[in-house]
C-alpha positions as a printed Julia matrix, in Angstrom:
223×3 Matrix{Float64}:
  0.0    0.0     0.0
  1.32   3.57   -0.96
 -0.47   7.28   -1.42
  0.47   9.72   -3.59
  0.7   13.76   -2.12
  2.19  16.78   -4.06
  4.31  19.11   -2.05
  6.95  21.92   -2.61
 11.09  20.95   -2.42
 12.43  23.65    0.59
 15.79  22.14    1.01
 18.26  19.12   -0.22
 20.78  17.88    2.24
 22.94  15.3     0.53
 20.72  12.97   -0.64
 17.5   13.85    1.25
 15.02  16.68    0.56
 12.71  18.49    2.65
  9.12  18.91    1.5
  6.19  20.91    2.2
  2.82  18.86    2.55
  0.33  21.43    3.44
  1.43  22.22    6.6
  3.85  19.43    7.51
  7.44  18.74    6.42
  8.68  15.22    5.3
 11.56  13.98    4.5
 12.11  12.36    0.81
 14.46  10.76   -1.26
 14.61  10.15   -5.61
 13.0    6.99   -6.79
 15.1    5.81   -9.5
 14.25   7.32  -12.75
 14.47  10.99  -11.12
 17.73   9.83   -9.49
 19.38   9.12  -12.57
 17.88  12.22  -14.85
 20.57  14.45  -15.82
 18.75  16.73  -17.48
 15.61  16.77  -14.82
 17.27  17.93  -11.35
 14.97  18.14   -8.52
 15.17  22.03   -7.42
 14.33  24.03   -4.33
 10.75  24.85   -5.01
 10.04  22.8    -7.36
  6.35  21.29   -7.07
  6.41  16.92   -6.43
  4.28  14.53   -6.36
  5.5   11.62   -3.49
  4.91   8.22   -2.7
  4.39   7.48    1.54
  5.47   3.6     1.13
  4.15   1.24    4.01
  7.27   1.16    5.37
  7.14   4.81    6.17
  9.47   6.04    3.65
  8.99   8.79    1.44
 10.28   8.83   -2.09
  9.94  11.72   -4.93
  8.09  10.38   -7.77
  7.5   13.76  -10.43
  8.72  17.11  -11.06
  5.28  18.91  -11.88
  5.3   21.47  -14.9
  7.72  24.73  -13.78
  6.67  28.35  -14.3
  9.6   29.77  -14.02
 13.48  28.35  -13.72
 16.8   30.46  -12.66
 19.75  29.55  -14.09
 23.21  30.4   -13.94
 26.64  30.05  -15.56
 28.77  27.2   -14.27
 32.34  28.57  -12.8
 35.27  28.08  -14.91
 35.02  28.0   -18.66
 32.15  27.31  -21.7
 28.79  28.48  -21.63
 26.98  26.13  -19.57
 24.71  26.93  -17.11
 23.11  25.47  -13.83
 19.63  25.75  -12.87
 19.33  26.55   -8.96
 15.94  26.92   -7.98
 12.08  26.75   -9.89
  8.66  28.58   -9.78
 10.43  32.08   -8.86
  7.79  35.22   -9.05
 10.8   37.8    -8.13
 14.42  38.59   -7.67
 15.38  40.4    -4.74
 19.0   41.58   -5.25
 20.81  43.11   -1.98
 24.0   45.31   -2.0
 25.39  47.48    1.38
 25.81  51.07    0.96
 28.58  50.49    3.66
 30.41  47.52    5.39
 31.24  46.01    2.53
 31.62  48.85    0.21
 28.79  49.15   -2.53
 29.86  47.28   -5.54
 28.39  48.18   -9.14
 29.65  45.61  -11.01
 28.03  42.55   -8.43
 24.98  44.24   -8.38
 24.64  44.62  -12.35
 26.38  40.93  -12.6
 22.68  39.98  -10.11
 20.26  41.15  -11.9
 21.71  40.23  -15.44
 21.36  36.63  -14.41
 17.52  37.66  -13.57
 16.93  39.19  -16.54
 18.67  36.33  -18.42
 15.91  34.04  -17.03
 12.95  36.8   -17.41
 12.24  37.34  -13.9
 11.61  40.39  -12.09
 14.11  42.28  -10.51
 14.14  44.0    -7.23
 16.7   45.89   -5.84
 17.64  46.72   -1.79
 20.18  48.69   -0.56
 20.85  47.79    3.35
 22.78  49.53    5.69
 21.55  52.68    4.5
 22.38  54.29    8.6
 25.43  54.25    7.38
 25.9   56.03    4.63
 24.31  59.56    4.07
 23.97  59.83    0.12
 22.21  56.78   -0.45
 20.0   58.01   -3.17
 23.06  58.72   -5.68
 22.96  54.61   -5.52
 19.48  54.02   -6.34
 19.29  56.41   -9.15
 20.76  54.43  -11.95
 18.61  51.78  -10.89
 15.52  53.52  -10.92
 16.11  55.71  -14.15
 16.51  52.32  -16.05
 13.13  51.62  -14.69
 13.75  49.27  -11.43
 11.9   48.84   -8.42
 14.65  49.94   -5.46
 13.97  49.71   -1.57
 16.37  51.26    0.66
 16.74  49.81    3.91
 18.32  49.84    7.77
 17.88  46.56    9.9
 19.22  49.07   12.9
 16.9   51.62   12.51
 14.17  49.8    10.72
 14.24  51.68    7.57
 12.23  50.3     4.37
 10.94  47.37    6.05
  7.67  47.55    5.76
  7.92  48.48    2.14
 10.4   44.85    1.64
  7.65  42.97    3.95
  5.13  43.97    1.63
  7.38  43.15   -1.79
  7.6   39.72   -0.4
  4.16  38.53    0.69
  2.72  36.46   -1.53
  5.17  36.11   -3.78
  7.81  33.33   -4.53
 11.46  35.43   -4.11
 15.1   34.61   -4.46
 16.87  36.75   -2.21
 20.8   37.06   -4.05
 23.33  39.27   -3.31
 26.94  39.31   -2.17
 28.22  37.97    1.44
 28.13  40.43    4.29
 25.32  42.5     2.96
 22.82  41.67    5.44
 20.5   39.55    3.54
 20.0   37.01    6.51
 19.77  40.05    9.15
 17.04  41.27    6.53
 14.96  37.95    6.79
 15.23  37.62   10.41
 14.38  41.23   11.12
 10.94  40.84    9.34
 10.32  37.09   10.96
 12.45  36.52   13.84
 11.04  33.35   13.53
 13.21  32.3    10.56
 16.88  32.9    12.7
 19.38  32.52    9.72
 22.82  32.42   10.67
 24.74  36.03   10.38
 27.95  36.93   11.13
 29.5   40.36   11.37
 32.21  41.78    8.37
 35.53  41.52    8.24
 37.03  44.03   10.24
 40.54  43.58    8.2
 39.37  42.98    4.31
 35.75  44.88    5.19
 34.15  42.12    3.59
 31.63  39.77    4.87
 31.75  35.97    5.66
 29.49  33.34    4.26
 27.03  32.31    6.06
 24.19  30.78    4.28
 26.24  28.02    2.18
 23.03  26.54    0.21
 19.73  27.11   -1.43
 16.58  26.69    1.08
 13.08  27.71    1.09
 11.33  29.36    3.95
  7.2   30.55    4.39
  7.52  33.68    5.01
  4.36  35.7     5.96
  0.72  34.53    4.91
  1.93  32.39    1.38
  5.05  33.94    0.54
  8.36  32.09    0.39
């Protein structure tokens, strides 16, 4: 005896993923035609369907039909690419204004990968307290016509307005290390507590702390 249940992928550890049933979280591995697809990866937020064996054990039986995929190039050299997660409404890019230094070229490097994969860009600036001329940051961004947030975790700038960008919506939050994307998440559902860790005080630049792709509910049906 078996039943079948559709869920969303939140997480992979090794050879294990994490699904969302409803309201409950299972554990599941690949039955063996998805385990030896190399051209069908199972991908955070990708919607399954899964078989609950007799025994107890869960395995991953389908990748349902994707609305959206994000890609990227693989290091080193060629042209290949690497798709990292599925179903994505939005991409929320994050630089610093301060601690690390704002860096252009990231940033633009961001949200050409969105725009690569046709998904909607949104930009956040953290750390604003820092900084006084914060808007001579934004305005490139919005002249060429992009949403941009600026936020403080300390002093709670902006984040209402990022609460609000995320609800209901499906978002990859990208950016580089140190920025404060974590402090960001946890600061609008303390709930979540994602590892942080302060920058650098020799290079000014900021450790990594969230090493791999994972989903998280955030709000009423956001993730």
């Amino acid at each position: 005896m078996s039943e079948i249940a559709e869920g969303v992928v939140l997480a992979r550890t090794g050879g294990r993923y994490r699904v969302l049933v409803d309201e409950d979280v299972v554990e599941a591995t690949l039955r063996g035609r998805l385990r030896q697809s190399r051209e069908r990866r199972v991908l955070v937020g990708d919607r399954v369907t899964m078989r609950r064996h007799a025994d107890g054990d869960v395995t991953l039986e389908e990748i349902l039909s994707r609305t959206s995929t994000l890609r990227r190039r693989t290091p080193g050299r060629g042209r290949g690419t690497r798709a990292v997660a599925a179903n994505i409404t939005q991409v929320v890019t994050v630089g610093a204004a301060s601690e690390p230094d704002w860096n252009t070229y990231l940033m633009d490097r961001f949200i050409a990968v969105a725009e690569a994969n046709g998904i909607p860009v949104v930009i956040v600036i953290n750390k604003c307290d820092l900084v006084g001329a914060v808007e001579s940051l934004a305005e490139p961004y919005r002249g060429a016509g992009y949403p941009v947030l600026l936020t403080s975790v300390r002093d709670r700038r902006g984040l209402d307005e990022l609460r609000n960008t995320l609800e209901d919506r499906v978002s990859v939050i990208t950016g580089p290390t140190g920025v404060g994307k974590s402090s960001l998440l946890n600061a609008l559902q303390p709930g979540l507590q994602l590892r942080t860790a302060p920058v650098s005080s020799k290079s000014r630049a900021g450790k990594h702390t969230t090493v791999q792709s994972e989903m998280h509910r955030f709000g009423r049906s956001g993730f």
